[in-house]
CSV table of C-alpha atoms and ligand atoms in Angstrom, one decimal:
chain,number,residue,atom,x,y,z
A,12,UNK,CA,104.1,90.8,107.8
A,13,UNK,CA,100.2,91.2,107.9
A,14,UNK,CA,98.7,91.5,104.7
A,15,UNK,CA,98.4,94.6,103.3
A,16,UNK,CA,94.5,96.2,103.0
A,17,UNK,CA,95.5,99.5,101.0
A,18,UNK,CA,93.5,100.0,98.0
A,19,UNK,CA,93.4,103.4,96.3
A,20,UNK,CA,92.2,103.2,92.8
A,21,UNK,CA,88.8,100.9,92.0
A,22,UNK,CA,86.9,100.7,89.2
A,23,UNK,CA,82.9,101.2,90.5
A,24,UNK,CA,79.4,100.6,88.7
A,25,UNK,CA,77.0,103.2,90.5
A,26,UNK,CA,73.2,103.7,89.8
A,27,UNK,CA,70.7,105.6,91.5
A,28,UNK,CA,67.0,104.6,92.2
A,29,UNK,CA,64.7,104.7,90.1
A,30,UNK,CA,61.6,107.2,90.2
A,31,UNK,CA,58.4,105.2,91.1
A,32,UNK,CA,55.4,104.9,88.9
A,33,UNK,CA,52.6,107.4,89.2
A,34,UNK,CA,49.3,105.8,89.8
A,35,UNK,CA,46.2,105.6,87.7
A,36,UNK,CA,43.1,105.2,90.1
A,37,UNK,CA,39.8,106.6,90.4
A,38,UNK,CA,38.3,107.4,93.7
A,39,UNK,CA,35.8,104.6,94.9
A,40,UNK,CA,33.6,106.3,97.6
A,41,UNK,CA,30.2,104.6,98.8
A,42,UNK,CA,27.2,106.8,97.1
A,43,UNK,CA,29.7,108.6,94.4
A,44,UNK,CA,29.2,107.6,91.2
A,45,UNK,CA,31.9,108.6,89.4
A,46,UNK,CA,34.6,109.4,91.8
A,47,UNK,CA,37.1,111.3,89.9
A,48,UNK,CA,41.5,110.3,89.6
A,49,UNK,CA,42.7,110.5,92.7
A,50,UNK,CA,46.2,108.3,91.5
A,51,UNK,CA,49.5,110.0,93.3
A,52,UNK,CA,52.9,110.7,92.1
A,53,UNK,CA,55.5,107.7,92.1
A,54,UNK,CA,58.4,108.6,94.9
A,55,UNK,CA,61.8,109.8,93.8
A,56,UNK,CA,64.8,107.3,93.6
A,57,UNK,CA,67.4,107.4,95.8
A,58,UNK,CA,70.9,109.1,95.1
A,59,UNK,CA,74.3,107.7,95.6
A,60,UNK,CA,75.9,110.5,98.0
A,61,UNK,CA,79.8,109.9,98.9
A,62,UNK,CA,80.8,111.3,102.2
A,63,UNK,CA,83.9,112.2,103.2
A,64,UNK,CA,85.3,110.7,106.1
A,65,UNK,CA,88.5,110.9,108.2
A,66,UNK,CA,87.6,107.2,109.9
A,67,UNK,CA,88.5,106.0,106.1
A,68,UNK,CA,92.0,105.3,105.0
A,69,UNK,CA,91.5,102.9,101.8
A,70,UNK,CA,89.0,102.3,99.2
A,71,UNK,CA,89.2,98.5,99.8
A,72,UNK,CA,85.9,98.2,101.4
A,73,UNK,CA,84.8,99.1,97.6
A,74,UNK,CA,87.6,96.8,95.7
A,75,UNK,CA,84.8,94.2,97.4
A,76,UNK,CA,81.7,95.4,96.7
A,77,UNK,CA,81.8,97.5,93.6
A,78,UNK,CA,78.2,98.2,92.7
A,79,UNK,CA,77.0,100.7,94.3
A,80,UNK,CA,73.0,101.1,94.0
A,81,UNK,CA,70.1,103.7,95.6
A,82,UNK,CA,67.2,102.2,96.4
A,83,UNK,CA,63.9,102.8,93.9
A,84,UNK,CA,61.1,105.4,94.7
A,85,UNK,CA,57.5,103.6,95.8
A,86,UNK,CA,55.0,103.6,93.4
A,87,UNK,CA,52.2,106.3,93.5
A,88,UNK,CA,48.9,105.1,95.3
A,89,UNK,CA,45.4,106.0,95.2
A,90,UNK,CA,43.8,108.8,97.3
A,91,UNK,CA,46.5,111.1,96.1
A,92,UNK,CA,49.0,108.9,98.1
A,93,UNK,CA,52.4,109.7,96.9
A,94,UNK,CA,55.1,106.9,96.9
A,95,UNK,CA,57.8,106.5,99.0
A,96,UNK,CA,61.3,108.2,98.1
A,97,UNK,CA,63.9,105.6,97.3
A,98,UNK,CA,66.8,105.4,100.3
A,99,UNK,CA,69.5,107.1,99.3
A,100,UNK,CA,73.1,104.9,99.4
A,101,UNK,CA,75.9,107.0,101.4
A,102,UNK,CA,79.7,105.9,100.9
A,103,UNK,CA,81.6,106.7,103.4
A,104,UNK,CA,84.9,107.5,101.6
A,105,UNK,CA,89.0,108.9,102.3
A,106,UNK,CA,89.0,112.4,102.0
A,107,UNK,CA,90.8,113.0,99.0
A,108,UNK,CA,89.1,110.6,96.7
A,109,UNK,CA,88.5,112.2,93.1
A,110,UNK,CA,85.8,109.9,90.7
A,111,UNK,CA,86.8,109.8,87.5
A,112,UNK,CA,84.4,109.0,84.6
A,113,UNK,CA,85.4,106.4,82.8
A,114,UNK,CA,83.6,107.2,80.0
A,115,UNK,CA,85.4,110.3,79.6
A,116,UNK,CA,88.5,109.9,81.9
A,117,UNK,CA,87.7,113.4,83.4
A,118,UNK,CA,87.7,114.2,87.0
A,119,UNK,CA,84.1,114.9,87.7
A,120,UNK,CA,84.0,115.3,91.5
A,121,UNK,CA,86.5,115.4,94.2
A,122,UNK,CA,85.7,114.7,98.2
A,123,UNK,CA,88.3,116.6,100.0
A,124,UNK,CA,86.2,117.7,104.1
A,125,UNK,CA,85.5,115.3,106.4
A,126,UNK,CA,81.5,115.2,105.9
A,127,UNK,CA,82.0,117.0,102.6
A,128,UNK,CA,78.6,115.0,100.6
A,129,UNK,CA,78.6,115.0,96.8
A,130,UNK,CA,76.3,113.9,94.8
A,131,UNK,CA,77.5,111.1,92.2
A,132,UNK,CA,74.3,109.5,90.6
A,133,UNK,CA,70.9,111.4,91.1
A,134,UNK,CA,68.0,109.6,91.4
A,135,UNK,CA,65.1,109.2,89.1
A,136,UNK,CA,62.1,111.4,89.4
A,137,UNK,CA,58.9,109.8,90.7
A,138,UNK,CA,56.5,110.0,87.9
A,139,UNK,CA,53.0,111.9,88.1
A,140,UNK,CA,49.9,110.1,88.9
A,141,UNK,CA,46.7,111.0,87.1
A,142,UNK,CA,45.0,113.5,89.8
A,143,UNK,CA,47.7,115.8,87.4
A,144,UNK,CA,46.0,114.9,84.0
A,145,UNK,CA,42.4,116.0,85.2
A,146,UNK,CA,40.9,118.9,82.7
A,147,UNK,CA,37.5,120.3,81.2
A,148,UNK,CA,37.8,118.2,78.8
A,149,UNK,CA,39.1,114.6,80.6
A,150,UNK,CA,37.3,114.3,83.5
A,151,UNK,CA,38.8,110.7,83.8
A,152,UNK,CA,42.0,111.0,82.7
A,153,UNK,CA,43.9,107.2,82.8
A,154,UNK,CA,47.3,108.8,82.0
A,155,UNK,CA,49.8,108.9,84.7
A,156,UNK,CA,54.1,108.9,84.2
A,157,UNK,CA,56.6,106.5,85.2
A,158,UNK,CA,58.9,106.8,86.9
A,159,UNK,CA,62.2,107.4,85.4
A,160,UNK,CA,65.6,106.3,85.5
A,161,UNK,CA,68.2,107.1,87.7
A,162,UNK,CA,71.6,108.1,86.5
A,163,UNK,CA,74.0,105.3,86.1
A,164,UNK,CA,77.9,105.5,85.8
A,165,UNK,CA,80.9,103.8,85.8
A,166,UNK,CA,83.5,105.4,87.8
A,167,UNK,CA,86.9,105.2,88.5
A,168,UNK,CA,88.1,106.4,92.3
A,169,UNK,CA,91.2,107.5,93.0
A,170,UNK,CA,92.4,107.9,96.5
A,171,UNK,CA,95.3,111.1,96.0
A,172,UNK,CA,96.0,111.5,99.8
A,173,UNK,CA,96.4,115.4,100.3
A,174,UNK,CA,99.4,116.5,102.9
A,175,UNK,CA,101.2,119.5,103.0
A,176,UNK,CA,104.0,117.3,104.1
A,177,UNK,CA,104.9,113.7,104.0
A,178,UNK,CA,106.8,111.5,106.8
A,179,UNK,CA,109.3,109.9,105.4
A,180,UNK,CA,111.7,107.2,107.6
A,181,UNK,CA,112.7,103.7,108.4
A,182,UNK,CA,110.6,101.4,110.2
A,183,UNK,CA,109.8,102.5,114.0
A,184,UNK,CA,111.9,105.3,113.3
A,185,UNK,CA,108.6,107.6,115.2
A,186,UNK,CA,106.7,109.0,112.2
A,187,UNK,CA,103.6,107.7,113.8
A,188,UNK,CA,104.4,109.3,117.2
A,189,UNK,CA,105.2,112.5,116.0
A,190,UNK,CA,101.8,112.7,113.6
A,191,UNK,CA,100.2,111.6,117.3
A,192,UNK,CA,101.7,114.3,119.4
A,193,UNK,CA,101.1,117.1,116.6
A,194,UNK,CA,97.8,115.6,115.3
A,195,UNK,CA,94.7,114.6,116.1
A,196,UNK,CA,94.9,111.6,114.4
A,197,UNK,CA,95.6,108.5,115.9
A,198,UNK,CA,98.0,106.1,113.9
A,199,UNK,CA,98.6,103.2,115.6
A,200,UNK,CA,102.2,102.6,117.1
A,201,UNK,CA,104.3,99.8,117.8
A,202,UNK,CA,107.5,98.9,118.9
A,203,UNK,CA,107.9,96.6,115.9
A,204,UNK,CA,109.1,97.7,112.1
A,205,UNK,CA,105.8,98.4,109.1
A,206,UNK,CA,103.0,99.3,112.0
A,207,UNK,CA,101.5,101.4,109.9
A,208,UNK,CA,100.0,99.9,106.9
A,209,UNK,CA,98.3,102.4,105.3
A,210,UNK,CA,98.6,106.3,105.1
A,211,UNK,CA,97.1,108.2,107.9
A,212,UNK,CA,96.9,112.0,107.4
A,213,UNK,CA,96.9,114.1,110.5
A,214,UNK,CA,95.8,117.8,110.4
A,215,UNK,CA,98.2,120.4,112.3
A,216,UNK,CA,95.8,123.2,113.7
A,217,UNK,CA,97.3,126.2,114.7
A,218,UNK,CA,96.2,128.5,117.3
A,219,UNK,CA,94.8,131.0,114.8
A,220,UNK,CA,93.5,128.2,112.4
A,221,UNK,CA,95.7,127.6,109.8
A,222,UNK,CA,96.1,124.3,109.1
A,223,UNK,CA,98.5,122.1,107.8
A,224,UNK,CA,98.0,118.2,106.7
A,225,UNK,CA,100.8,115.4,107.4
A,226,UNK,CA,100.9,112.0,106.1
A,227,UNK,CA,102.0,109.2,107.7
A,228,UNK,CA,103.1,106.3,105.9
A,229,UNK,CA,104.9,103.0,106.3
A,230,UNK,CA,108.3,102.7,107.0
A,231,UNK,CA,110.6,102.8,103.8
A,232,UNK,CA,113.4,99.8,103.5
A,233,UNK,CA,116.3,100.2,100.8
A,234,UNK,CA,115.1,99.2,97.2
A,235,UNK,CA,111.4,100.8,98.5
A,236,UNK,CA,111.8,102.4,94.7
A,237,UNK,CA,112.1,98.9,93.4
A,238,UNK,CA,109.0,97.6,95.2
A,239,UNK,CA,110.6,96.4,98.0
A,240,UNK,CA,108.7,96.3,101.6
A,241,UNK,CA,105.7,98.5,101.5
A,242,UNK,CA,106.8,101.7,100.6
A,243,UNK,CA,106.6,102.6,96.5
A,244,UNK,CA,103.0,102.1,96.8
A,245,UNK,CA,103.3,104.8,99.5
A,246,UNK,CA,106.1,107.1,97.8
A,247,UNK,CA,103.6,108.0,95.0
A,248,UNK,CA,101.5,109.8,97.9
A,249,UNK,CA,104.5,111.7,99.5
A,250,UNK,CA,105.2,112.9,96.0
A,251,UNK,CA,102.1,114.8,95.8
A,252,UNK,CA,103.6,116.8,99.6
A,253,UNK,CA,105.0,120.0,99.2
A,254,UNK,CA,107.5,119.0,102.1
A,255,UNK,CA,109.2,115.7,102.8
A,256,UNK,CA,110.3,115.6,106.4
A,257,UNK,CA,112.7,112.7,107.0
A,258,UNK,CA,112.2,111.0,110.1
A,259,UNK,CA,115.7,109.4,111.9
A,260,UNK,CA,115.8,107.8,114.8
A,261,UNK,CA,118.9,109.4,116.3
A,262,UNK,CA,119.2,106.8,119.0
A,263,UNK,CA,119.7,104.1,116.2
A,264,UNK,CA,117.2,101.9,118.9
A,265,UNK,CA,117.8,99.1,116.4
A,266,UNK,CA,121.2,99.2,115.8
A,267,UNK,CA,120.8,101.3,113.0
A,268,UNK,CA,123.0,104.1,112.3
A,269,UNK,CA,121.3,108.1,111.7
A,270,UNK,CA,123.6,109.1,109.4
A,271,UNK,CA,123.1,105.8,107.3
A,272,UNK,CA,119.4,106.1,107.9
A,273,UNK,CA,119.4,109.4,106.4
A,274,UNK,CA,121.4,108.6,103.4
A,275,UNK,CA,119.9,105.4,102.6
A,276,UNK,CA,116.3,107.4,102.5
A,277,UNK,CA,117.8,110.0,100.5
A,278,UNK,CA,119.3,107.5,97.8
A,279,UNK,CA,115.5,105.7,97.7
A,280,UNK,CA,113.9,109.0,96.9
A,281,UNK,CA,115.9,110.1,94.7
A,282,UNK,CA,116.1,106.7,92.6
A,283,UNK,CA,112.1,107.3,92.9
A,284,UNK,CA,111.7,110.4,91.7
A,285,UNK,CA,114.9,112.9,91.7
A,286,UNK,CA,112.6,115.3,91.5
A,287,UNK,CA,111.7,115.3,95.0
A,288,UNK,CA,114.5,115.9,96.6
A,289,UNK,CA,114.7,119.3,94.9
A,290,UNK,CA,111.2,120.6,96.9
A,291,UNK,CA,111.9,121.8,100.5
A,292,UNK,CA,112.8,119.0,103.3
A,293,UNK,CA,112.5,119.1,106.9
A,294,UNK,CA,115.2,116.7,108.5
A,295,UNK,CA,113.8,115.2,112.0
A,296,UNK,CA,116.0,113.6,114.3
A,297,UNK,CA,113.8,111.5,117.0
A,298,UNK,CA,114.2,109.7,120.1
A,299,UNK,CA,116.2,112.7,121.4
A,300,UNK,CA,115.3,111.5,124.9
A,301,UNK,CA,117.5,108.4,124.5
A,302,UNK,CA,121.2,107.5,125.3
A,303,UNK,CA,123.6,108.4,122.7
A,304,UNK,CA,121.3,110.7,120.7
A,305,UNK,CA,123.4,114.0,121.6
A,306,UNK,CA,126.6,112.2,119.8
A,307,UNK,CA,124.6,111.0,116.6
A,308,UNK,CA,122.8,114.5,116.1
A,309,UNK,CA,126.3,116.5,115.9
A,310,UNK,CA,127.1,113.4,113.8
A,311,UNK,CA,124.1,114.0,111.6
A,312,UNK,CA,124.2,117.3,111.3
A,313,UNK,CA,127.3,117.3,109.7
A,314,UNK,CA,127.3,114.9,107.6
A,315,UNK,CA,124.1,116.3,106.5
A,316,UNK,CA,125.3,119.7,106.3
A,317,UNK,CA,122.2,121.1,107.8
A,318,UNK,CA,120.3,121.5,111.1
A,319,UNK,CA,117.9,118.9,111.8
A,320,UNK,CA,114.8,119.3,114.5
A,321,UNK,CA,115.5,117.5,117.2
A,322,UNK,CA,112.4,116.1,118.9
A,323,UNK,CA,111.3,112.9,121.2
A,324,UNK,CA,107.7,112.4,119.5
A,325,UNK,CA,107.2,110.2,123.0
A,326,UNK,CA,108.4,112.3,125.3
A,327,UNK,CA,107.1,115.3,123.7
A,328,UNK,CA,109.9,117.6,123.9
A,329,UNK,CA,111.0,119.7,120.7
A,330,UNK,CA,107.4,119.1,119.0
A,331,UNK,CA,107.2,123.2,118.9
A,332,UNK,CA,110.5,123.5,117.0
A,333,UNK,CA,108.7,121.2,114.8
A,334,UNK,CA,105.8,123.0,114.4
A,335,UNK,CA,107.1,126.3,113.9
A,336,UNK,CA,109.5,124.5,111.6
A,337,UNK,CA,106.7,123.0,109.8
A,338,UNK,CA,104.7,126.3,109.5
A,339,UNK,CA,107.2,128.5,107.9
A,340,UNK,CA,108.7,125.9,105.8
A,341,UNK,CA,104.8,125.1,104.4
A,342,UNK,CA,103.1,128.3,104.5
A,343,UNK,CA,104.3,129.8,101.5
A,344,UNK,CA,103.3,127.2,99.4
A,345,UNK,CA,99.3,127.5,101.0
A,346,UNK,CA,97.0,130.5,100.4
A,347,UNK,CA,95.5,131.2,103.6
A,348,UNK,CA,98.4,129.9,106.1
A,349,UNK,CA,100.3,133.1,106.8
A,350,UNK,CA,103.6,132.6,108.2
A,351,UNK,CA,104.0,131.8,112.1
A,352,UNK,CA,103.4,135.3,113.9
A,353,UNK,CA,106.9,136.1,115.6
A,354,UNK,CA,106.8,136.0,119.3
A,355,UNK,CA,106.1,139.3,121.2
A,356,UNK,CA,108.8,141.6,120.7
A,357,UNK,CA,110.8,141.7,123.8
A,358,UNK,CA,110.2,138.1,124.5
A,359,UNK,CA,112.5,135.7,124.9
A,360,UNK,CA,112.3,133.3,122.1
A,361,UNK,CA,111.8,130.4,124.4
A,362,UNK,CA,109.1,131.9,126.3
A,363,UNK,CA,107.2,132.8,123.1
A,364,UNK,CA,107.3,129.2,121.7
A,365,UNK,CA,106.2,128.1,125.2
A,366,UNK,CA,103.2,129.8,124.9
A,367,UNK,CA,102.4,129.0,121.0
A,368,UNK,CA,102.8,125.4,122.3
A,369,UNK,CA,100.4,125.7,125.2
A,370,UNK,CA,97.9,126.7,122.6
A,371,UNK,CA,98.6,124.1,120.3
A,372,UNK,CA,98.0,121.4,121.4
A,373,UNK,CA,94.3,122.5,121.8
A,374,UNK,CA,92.7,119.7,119.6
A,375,UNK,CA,89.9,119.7,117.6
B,566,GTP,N1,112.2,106.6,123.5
B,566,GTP,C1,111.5,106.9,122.5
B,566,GTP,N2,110.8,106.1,121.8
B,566,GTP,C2,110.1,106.5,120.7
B,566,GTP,C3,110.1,107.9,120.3
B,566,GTP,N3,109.3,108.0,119.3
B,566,GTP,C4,108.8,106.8,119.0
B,566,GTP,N4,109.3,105.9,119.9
B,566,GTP,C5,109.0,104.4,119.9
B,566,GTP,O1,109.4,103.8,118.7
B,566,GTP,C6,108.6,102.8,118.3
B,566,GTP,C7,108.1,103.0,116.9
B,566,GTP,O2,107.3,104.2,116.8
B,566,GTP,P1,106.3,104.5,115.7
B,566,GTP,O3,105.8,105.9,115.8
B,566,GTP,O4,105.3,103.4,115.6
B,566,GTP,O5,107.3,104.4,114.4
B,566,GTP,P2,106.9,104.5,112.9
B,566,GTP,O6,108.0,105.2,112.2
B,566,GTP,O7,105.6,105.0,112.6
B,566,GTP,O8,107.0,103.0,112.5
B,566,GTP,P3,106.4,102.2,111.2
B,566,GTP,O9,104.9,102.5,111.2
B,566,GTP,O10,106.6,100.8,111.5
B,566,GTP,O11,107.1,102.6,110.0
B,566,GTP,C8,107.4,102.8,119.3
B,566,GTP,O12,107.7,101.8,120.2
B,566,GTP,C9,107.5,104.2,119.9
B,566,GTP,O13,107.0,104.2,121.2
B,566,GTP,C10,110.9,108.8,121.1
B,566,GTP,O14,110.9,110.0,120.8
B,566,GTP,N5,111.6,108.3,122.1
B,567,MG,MG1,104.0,104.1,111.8
């Protein structure tokens, strides 16, 4: 198994630049005397900005390099020459990072957008140089101000990946193809169990707008709950879903069984947090397109005692029963996602969904 690169809580020293010096200096001009302070104001220190960024999946390029430092304002110059401001330092982070002070262990910002910016350290302000301190009485003044600190911290991130639902399933089971063919997000698949290595949150975007956010996370084995195989790391972000979806391969490609599959994820969950299984659930049964699927999903359905959504995430077929599925089982729980308009009345069903799907796979 490659090693795992997931990192989603580091501790962080962060300081902004530091406001330059303002500048004490006389103007020197051939034939004048007494050239009066012409000294300019120090430049202003850089801030440390995080950005929010869909690219990111993991706070582990900061687990290595935990200082995080805005570069200094210039000094002020003479002839009134102000100083240069300080570069400010931009972290790219996950969307859904919240800094914690750790001096206070309150939440003081949160990134949530893709190119969201916040503001975590401000820089210094340059200081002024001594064209400011010039009066009746000081024609030559020699004061100026340095430049002053910038804000320093020490933060904690957290990485709380937000989904309105959460993939759950066995290795290569398809949650990676199906947050691919109802995403724009691209999670890496492979024929081959624990592909995915880290979360990977996809946004559904209906055709009126409303969105909904799915998380994609490794496979989960049997004794996931006891740290087994990647997945309690990964349960602790499905627990923050509204929805679990279980993902089964209803071709049992492996040699696995569905109905087993199913069980065996249930029993994991709920020896992680009962709690879970309580919230709403969709049940997916993939790899539709395959031999032997038909048998297994009248198999699974009973044994599960409810319908399941039966879909090839390859092939692409039943991805609309999905998203329908997905939208009315979600929207309640989100201001501002309404539930799915019905079809046109005196269309068939069919024909309505056709068209919603037409539309929705218009990406982003
Ligand atoms: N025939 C068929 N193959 C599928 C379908 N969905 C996924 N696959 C294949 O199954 C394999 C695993 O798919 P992934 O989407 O990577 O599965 P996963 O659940 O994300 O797997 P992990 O990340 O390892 O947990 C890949 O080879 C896919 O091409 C399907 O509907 N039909
Ligand atoms: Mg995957």
């Amino acid at each position: 198994m490659k090693e795992r690169q997931f990192v989603d809580s580091v501790s962080v020293f962060v300081r902004a630049g530091r406001g330059g010096d303002g500048s004490a200096s006389f103007r020197r001009e051939a034939h004048v005397e007494y050239g009066g302070p012409d000294g300019g104001d120090g430049g202003h220190g850089g801030d440390v900005v995080l950005v929010g960024s869909r690219h990111e999946d993991s706070l582990v390029s900061l687990f290595y390099n935990p200082r995080l430092e805005a570069g200094n304002g210039g000094a002020g110059r003479g002839q009134q020459m102000h100083g240069k401001n300080g570069r400010d330092l931009e972290v790219p982070v996950p969307c859904g990072t919240e800094v914690i002070d750790e001096a206070t262990g309150e939440v003081v910002f949160d990134v949530v957008d893709d190119g969201q910016r916040v503001i975590i350290a401000k820089g210094g302000r340059g200081g002024f140089g001594n064209v400011h301190f010039k009066s009746s009485t000081n024609q030559a003044p020699t004061r100026f101000v340095p430049g002053a600190a910038g804000e320093e911290f020490r933060y904690r991130f957290e990485l709380k990946v937000i989904a309105e639902i959460g993939l759950v399933g066995f290795p290569n089971a398809g949650k990676s193809s199906l947050v691919q063919a109802v995403s724009e997000a691209r999670p890496k698949v492979g024929a081959y169990p624990f592909t995915t290595l880290n979360p990977v949150i996809g946004t559904i975007v209906y055709p009126d707008d409303a969105r909904i956010r799915i998380a994609d996370i490794p496979g989960i084995i049997e004794g996931a709950h006891e740290g087994v195989g990647l997945g309690i790391d990964f349960l602790k972000h499905i627990a923050r879903a509204k929805v679990m979806a279980f993902v089964v391969d209803c071709a049992g490609v492996d040699g696995r069984d569905p109905v087993a599959d199913y069980k065996a994820l249930r029993a994991e969950i709920r020896s992680y947090d009962a709690e879970m299984l309580r919230r709403p659930t969709i049940l997916v049964a993939n790899k539709m397109d395959l031999p032997g699927a038909d048998v297994n999903l009248a198999r699974l359905e009973k044994a599960a005692r409810r319908k399941a959504v039966a879909i090839s995430a390859a092939g692409g077929s039943g991805i609309q029963s999905f998203l329908d599925k997905a939208r009315k089982i979600v929207s309640p729980a989100v201001p501002g996602n309404a539930a799915a308009k019905p079809a046109p009345s005196g269309a068939h069903d069919e024909v309505g969904a056709e068209k919603f799907a037409r539309a929705s796979f218009f990406r982003l």
